[in-house]
Tab-separated table of C-alpha atoms and ligand atoms in Angstrom:
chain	number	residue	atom	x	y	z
O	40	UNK	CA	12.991	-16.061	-20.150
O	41	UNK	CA	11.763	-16.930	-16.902
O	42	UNK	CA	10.041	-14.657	-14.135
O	43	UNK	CA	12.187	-13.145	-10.960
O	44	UNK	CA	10.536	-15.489	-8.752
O	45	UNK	CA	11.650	-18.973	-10.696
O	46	UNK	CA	15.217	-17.070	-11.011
O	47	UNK	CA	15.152	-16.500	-7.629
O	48	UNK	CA	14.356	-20.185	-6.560
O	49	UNK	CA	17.241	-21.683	-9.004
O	50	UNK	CA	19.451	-19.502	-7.573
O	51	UNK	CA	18.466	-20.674	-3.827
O	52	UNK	CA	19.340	-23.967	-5.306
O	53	UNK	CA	23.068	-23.364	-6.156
O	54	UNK	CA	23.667	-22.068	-2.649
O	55	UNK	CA	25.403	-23.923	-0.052
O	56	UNK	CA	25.920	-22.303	3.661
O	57	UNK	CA	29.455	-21.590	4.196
O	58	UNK	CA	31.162	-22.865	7.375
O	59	UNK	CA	31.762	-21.314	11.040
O	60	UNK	CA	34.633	-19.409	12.659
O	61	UNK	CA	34.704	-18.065	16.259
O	62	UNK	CA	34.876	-14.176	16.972
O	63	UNK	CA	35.193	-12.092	19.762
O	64	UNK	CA	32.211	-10.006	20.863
O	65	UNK	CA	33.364	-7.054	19.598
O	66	UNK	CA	33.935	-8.002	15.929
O	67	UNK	CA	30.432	-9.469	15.711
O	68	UNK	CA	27.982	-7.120	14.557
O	69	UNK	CA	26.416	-7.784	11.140
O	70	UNK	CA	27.584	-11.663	11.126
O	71	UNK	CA	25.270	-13.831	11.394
O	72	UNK	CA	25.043	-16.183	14.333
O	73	UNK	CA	25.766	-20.196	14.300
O	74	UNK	CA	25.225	-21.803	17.249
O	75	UNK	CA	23.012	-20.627	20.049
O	76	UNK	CA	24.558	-18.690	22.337
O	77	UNK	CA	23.753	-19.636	26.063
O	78	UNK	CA	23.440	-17.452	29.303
O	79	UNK	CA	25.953	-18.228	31.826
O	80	UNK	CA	24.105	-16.213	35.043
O	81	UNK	CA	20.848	-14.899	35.530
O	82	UNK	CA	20.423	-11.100	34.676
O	83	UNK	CA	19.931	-9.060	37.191
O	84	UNK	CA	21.678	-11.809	39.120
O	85	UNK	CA	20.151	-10.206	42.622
O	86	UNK	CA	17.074	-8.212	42.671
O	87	UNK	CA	18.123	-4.945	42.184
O	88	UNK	CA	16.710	-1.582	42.990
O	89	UNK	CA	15.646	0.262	39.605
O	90	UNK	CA	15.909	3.930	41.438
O	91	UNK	CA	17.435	5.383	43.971
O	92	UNK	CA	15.901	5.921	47.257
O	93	UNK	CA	15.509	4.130	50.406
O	94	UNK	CA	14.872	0.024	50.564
O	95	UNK	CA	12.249	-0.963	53.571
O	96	UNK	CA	9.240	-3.133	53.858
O	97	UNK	CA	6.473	-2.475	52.363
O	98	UNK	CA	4.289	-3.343	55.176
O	99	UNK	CA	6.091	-0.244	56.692
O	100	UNK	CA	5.710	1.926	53.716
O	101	UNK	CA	2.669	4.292	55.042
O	102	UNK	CA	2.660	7.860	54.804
O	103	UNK	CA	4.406	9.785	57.365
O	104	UNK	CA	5.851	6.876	58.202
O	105	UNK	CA	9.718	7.662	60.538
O	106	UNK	CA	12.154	5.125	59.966
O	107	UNK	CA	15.861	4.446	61.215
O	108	UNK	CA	18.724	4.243	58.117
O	109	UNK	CA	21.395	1.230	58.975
O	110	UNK	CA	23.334	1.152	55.748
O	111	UNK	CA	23.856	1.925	52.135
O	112	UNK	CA	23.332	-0.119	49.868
O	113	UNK	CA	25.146	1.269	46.059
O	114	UNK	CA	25.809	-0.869	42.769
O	115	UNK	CA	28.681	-2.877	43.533
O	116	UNK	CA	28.478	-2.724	47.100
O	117	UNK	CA	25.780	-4.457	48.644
O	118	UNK	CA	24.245	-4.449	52.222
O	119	UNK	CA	25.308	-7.261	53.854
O	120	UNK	CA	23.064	-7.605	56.951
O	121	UNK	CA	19.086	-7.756	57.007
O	122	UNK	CA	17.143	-5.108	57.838
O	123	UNK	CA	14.529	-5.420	60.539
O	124	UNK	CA	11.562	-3.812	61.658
O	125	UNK	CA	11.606	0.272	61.402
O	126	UNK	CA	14.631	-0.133	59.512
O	127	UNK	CA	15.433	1.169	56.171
O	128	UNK	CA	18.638	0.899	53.949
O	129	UNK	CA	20.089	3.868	51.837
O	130	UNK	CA	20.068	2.543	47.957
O	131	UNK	CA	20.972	3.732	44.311
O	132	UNK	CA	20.105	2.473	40.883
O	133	UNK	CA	21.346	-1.358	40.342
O	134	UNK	CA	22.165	-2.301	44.294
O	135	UNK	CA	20.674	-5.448	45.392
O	136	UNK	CA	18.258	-4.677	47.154
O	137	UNK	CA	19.045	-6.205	51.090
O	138	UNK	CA	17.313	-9.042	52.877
O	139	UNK	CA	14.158	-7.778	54.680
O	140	UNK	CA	13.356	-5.136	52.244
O	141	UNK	CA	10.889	-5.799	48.920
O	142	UNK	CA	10.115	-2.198	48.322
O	143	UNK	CA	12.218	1.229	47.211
O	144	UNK	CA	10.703	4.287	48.219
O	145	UNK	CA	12.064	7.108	45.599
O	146	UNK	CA	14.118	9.636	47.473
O	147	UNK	CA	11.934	12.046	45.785
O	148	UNK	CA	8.896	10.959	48.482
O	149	UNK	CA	11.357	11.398	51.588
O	150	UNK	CA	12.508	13.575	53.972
O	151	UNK	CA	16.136	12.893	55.782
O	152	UNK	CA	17.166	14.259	59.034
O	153	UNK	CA	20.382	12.712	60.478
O	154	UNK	CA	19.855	8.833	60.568
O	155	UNK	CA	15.589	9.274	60.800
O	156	UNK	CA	13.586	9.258	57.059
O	157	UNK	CA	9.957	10.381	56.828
O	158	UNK	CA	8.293	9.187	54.312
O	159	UNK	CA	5.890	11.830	52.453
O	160	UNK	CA	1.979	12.094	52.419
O	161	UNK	CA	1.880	10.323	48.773
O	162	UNK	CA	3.988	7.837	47.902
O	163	UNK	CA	4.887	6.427	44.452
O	164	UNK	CA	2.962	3.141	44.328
O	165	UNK	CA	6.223	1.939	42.271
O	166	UNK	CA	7.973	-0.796	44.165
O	167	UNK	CA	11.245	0.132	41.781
O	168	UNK	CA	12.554	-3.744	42.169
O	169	UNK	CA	13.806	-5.358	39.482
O	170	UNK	CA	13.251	-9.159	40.012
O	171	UNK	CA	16.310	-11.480	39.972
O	172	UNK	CA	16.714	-13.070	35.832
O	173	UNK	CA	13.609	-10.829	35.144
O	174	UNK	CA	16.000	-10.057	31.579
O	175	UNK	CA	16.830	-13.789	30.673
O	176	UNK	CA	17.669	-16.533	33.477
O	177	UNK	CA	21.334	-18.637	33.401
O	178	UNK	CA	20.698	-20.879	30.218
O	179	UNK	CA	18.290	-19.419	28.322
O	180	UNK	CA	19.524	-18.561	25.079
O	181	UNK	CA	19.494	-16.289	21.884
O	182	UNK	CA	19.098	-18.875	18.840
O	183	UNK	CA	21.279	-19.210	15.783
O	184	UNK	CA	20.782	-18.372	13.263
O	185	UNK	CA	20.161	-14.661	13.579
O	186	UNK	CA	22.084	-11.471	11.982
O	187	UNK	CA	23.730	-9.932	14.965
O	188	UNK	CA	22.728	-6.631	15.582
O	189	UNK	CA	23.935	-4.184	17.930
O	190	UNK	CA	21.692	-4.908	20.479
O	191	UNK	CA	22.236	-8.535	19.896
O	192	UNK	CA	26.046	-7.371	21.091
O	193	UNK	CA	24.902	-5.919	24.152
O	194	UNK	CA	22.787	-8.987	25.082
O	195	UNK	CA	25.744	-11.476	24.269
O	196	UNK	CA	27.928	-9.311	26.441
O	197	UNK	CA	25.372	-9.182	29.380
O	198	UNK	CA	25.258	-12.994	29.595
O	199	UNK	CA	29.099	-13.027	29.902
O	200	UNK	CA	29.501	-14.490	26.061
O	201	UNK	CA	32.762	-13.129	24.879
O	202	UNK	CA	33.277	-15.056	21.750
O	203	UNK	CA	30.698	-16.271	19.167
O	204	UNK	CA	30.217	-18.597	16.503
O	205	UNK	CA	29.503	-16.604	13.170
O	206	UNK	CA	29.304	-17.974	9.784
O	207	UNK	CA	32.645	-17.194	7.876
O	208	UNK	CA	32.103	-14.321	5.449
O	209	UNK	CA	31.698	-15.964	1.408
O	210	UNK	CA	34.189	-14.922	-0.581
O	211	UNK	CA	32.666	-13.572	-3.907
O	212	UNK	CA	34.804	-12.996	-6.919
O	213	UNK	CA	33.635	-10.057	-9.259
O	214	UNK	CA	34.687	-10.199	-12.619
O	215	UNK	CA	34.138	-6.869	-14.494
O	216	UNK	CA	34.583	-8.102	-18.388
O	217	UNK	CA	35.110	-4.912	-20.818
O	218	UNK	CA	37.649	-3.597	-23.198
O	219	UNK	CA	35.834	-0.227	-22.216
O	220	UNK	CA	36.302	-0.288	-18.685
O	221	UNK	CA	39.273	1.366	-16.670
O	222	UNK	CA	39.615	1.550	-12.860
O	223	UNK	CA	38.955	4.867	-11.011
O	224	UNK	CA	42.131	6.884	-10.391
O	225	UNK	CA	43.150	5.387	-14.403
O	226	UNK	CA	43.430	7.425	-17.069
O	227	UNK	CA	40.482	6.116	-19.750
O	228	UNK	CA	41.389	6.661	-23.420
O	229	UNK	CA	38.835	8.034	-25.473
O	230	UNK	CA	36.530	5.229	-26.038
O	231	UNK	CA	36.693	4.226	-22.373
O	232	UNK	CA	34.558	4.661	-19.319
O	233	UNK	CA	35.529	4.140	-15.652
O	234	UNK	CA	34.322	0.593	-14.213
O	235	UNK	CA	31.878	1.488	-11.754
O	236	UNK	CA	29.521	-1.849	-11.205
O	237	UNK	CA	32.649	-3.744	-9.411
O	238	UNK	CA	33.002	-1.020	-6.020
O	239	UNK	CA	28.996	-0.808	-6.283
O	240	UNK	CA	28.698	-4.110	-5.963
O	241	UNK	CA	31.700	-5.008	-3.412
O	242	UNK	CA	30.441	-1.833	-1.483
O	243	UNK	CA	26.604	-4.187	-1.552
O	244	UNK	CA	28.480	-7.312	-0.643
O	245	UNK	CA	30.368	-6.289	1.749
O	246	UNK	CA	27.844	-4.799	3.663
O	247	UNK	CA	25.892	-7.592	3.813
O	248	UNK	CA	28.434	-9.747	5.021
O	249	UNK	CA	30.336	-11.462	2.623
O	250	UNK	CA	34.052	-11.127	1.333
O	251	UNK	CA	34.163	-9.193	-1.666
O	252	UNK	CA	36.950	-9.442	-4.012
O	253	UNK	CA	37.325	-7.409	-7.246
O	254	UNK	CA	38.926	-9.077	-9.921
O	255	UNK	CA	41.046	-7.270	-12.651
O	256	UNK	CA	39.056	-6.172	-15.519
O	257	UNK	CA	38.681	-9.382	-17.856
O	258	UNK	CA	39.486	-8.018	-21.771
O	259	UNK	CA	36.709	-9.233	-24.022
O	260	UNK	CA	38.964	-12.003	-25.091
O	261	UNK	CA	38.371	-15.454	-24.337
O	262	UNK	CA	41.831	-15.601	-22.560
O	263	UNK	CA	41.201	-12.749	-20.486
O	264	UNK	CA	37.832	-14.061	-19.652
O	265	UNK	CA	39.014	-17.954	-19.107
O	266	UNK	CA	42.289	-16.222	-16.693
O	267	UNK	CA	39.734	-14.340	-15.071
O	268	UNK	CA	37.465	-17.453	-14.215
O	269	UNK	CA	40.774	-19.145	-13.011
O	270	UNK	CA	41.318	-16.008	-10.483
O	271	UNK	CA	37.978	-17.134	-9.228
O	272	UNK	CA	38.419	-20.386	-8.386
O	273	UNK	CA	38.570	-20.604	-4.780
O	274	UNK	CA	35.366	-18.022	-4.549
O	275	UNK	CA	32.175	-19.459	-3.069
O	276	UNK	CA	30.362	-16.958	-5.492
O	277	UNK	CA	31.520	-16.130	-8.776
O	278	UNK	CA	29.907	-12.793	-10.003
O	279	UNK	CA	30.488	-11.768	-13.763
O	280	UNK	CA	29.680	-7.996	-14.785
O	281	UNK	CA	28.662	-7.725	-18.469
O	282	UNK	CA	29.396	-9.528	-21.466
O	283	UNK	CA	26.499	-11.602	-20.863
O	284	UNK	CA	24.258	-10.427	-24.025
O	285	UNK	CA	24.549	-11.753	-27.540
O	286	UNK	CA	26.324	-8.945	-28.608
O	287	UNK	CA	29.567	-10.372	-31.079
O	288	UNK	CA	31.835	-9.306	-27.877
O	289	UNK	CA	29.727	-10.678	-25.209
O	290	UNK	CA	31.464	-14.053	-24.449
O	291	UNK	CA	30.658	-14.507	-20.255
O	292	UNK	CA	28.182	-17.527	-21.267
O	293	UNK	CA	30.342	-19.019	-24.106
O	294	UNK	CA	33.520	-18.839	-22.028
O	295	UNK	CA	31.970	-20.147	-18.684
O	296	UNK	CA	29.964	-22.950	-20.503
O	297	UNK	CA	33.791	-24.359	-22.464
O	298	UNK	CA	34.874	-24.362	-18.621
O	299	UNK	CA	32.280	-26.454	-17.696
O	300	UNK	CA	29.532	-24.240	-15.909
O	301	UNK	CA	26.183	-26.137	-15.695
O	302	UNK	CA	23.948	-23.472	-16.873
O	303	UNK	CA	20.393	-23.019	-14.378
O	304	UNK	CA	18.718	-20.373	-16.175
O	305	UNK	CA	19.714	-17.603	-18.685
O	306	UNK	CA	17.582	-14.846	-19.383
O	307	UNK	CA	14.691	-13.310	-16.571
O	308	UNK	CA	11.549	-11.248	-17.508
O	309	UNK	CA	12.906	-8.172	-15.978
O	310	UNK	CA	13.741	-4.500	-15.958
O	311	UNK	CA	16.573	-3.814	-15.552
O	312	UNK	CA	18.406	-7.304	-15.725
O	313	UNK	CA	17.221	-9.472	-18.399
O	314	UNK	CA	20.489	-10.865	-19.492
O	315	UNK	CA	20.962	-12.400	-16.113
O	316	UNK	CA	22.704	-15.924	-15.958
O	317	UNK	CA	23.507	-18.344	-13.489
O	318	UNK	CA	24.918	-22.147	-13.235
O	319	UNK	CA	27.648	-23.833	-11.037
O	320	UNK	CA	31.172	-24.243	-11.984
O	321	UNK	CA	33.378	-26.747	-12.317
O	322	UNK	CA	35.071	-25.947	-8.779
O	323	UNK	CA	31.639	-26.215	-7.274
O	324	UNK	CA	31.401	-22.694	-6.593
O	325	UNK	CA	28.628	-21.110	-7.673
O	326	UNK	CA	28.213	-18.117	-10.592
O	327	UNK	CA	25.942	-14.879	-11.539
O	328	UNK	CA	26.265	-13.614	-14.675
O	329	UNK	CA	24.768	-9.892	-14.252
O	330	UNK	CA	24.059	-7.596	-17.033
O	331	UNK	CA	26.905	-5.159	-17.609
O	332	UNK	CA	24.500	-1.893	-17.601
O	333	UNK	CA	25.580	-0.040	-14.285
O	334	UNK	CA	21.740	0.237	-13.120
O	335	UNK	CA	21.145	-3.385	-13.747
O	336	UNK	CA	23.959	-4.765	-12.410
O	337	UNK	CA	23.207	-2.665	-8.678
O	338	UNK	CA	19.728	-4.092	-9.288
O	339	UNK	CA	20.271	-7.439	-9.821
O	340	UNK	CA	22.587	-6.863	-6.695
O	341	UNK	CA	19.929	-5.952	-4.375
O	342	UNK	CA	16.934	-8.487	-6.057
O	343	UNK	CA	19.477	-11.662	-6.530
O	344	UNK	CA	22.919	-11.654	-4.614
O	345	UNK	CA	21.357	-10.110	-1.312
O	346	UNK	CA	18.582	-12.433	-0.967
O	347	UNK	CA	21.429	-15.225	-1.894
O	348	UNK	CA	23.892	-14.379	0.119
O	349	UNK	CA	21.377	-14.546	3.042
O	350	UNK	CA	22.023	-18.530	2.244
O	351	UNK	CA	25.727	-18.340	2.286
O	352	UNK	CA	25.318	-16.859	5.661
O	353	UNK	CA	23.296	-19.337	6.553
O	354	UNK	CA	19.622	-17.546	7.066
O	355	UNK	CA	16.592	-18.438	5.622
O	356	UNK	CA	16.136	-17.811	1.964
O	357	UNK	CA	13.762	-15.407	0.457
O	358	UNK	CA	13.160	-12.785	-1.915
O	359	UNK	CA	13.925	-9.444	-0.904
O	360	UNK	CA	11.514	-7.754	1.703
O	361	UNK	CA	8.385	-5.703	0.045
O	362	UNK	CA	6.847	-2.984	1.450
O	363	UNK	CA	4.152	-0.905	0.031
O	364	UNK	CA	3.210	2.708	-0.393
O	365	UNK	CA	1.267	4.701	-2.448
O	366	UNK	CA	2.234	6.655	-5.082
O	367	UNK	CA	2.703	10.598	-5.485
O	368	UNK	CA	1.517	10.380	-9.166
O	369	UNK	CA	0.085	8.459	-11.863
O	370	UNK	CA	1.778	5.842	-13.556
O	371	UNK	CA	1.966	4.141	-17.357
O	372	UNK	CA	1.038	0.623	-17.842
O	373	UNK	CA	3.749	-1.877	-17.461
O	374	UNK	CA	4.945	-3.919	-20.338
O	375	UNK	CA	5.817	-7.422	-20.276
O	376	UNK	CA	8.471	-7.320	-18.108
O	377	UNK	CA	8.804	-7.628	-13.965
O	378	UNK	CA	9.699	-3.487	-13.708
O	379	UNK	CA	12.061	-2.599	-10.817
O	380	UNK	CA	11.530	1.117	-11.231
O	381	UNK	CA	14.001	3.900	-9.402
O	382	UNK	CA	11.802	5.860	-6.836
O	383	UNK	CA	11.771	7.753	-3.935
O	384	UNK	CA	10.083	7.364	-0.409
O	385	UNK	CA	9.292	10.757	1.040
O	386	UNK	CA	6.718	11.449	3.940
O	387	UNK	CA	5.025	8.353	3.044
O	388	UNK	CA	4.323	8.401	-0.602
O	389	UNK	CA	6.570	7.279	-3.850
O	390	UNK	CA	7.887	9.534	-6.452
O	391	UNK	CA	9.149	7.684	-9.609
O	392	UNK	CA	12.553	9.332	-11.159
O	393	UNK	CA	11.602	10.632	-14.637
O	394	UNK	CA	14.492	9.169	-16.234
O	395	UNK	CA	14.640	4.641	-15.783
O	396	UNK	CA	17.412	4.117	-18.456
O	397	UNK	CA	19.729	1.563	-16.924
O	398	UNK	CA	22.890	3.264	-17.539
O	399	UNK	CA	21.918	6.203	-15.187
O	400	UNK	CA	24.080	5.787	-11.880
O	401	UNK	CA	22.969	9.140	-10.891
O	402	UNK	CA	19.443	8.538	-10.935
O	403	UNK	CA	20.209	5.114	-8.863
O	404	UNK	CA	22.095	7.071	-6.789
O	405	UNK	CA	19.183	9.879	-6.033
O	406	UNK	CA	16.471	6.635	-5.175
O	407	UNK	CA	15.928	5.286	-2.311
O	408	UNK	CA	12.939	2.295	-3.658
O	409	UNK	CA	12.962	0.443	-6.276
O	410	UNK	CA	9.095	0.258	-6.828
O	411	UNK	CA	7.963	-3.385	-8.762
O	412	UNK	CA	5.958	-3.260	-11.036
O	413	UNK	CA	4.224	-6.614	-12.090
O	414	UNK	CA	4.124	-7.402	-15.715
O	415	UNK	CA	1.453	-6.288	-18.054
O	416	UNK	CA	0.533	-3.780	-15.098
O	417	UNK	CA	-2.068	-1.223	-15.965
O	418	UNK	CA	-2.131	1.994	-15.439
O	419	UNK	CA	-2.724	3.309	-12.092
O	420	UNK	CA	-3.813	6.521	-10.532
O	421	UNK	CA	-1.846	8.766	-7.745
O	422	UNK	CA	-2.413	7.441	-4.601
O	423	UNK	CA	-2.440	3.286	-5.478
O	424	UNK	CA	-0.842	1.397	-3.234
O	425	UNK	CA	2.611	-0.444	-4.524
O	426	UNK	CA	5.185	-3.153	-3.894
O	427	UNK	CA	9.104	-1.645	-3.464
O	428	UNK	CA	12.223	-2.572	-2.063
O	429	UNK	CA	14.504	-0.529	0.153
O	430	UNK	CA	17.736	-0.048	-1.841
J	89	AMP	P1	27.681	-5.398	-21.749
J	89	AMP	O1	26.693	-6.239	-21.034
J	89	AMP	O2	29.085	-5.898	-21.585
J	89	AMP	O3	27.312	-5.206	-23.171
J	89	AMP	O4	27.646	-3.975	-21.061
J	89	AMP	C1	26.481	-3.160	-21.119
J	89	AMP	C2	26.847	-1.738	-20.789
J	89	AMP	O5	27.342	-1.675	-19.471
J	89	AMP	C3	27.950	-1.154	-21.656
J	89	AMP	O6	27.631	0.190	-21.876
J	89	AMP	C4	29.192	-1.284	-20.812
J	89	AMP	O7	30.144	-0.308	-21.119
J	89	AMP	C5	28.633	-1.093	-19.421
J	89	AMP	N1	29.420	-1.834	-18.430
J	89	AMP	C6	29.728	-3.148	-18.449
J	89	AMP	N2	30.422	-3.511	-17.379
J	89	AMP	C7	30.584	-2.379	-16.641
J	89	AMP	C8	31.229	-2.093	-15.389
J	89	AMP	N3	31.832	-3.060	-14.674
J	89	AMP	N4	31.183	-0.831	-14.933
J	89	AMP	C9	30.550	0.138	-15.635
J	89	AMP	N5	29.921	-0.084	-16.796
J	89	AMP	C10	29.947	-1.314	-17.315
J	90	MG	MG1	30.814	-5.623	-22.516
């Protein structure tokens, strides 16, 4: 057995970043970035009035002072002349402002009568000018790599990008291995459940960017397992589900290691998850072995694949991101085991879930932390601050 953290850097080491494919702006969110992505203009590209109101000089801008309007100046529709001396310009949000002016007096501090303004007794000290590439300047760039998120979009767009380079999304195989196990919508005999890690885990996947692809059930047969494997081939990521015990029907390892699979690690000091596996096939691609328990399986998801997947894609490796908070109640000593612990985050403190079997999808399904718990942990009092994950 080896701890999360030595798990976690094997696993770094069977990952290799997938390649690049181009995408238009509007498909991009959530992909992560390749190359850097440069501005082609400066934004604003003029210096632009950030209210509307009146342009003039601001040598001219005293109180009471009566000036004479020669134009409008509106987004989209500049002023085209320069304004002299006693002169002011009509202008609204986004208009350049004209040549001569360097100062917007809000139409809130002036009075209009005919082609005459007055400006009022106190003006707003503002100048309301937004400075030519005061948001980014032609060439400057946002640098790969970097998720994409919507605001990322609408910074792309504004520097006139309408195609990026994104890393293609991994494909990842899931192989759910179980003569137990039928597909939702089936109808399970007796002694069957429904197969519930695959769309958990595809539903995890997908979200954070790859390709998922579900499998059909392997049989706890060596053929069905070995056909199953064969499905897979093409996959960047291979994940098994189950079967990865030493139960007499558990036959992931024994069927991937015949095919060649150069085993990393098998077995990590964990709750939920010990029988995790992982090793690189003979296609090169890489595999996961997760524990067949629905709990474990979602997460192994979250602690392993998502911090892995991150490589696929291209970003920096690490372990998932901790944040801490202190608990709503006491809490038992830890045993041996790394404990990823189902919790919930309310109004800034953590409840623990009662129940932490691993089969329990509806206790999963109520958390929103999974609170870590080192190993050999002591007991600890309401209020101590601890690790958890978002889930
Ligand atoms: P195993 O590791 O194959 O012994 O499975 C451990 C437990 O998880 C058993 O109760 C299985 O029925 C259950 N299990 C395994 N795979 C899945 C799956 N894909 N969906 C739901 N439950 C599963
Ligand atoms: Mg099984």
């Amino acid at each position: 057995m080896i701890p999360v953290s030595a798990a976690l850097d094997q696993l770094f080491q069977l990952v290799t970043t997938v390649g690049t494919e181009e995408v238009p702006l509007a498909k991009a969110n959530g992909r992560v970035l390749r190359a850097d992505a440069v501005a082609r203009r400066d934004q604003p590209p003029f210096d632009g009035s950030a209210m509307d109101g009146y342009a003039v000089k601001n040598a001219e801008a005293v109180p009471g002072a009566r000036l004479t309007v020669i134009g409008e100046s509106a987004a989209g529709h500049g002023f085209a002349d320069t304004v002299g001396a006693g002169q002011a310009v009509r202008i609204f949000t986004g208009a350049p402002v004209p040549a001569g002016t360097d100062r917007v007096i809000i139409q809130e501090d002036v009075s209009r009568d005919g082609d005459t303004i007055t400006l009022g007794d106190t003006l707003d000290q503002g100048h309301h000018i937004r400075p030519r590439g005061v948001d980014f300047a032609d060439g400057s760039a946002l640098t790969a790599p970097r998720l994409l998120r919507p605001a990322d979009i609408a910074l792309l767009a504004a520097m006139n990008i309408p195609a990026v380079t994104v890393s293609r999304r991994p494909t990842v195989a899931l192989i759910s291995t179980g003569d137990e196990l039928v597909m939702p919508g089936g109808t399970p005999g007796p002694d069957q459940i429904m197969v519930s890690n695959t769309f958990g885990l595809a539903a995890l996947l997908r979200d954070l960017g790859a390709a998922p692809r579900m499998l059909p059930i392997a049989r706890d047969t060596q053929p069905s397992l070995e056909m199953a494997f064969e499905l897979a081939a093409d996959a960047d990521l291979v994940v098994t589900i189950g079967g990865a015990s030493v139960g007499d029907h558990d036959l992931v390892g024994k069927v991937a290691a015949d095919l060649g699979m150069a085993r990393s690690f098998y077995k990590v000091a964990m709750r939920p998850g010990k029988p995790l596996m992982a090793g690189r096939l003979k296609s090169g691609a890489m595999m996961v072995g997760l524990p067949g328990n629905p709990v474990s399986a979602m997460v192994c998801g979250h602690v392993f694949l998502a911090p892995v997947l991150r490589g696929f894609l291209g970003l920096p490796m690490g372990p998932a991101p901790r944040r801490r908070a202190p608990l709503a109640a006491d809490l038992a000593a830890n045993g041996p085991r790394e404990h990823y612990m189902r919790g919930t985050l309310t109004e800034g403190a953590v409840s623990l879930a009662a129940q932490q079997d691993s089969s329990l999808l509806s206790v999963l399904s109520s958390a929103n932390v999974l609170v870590i718990r080192p190993p050999s942990a002591p007991a600890v009092p309401a209020g101590t601050m601890v690790d958890y994950i978002e889930i």
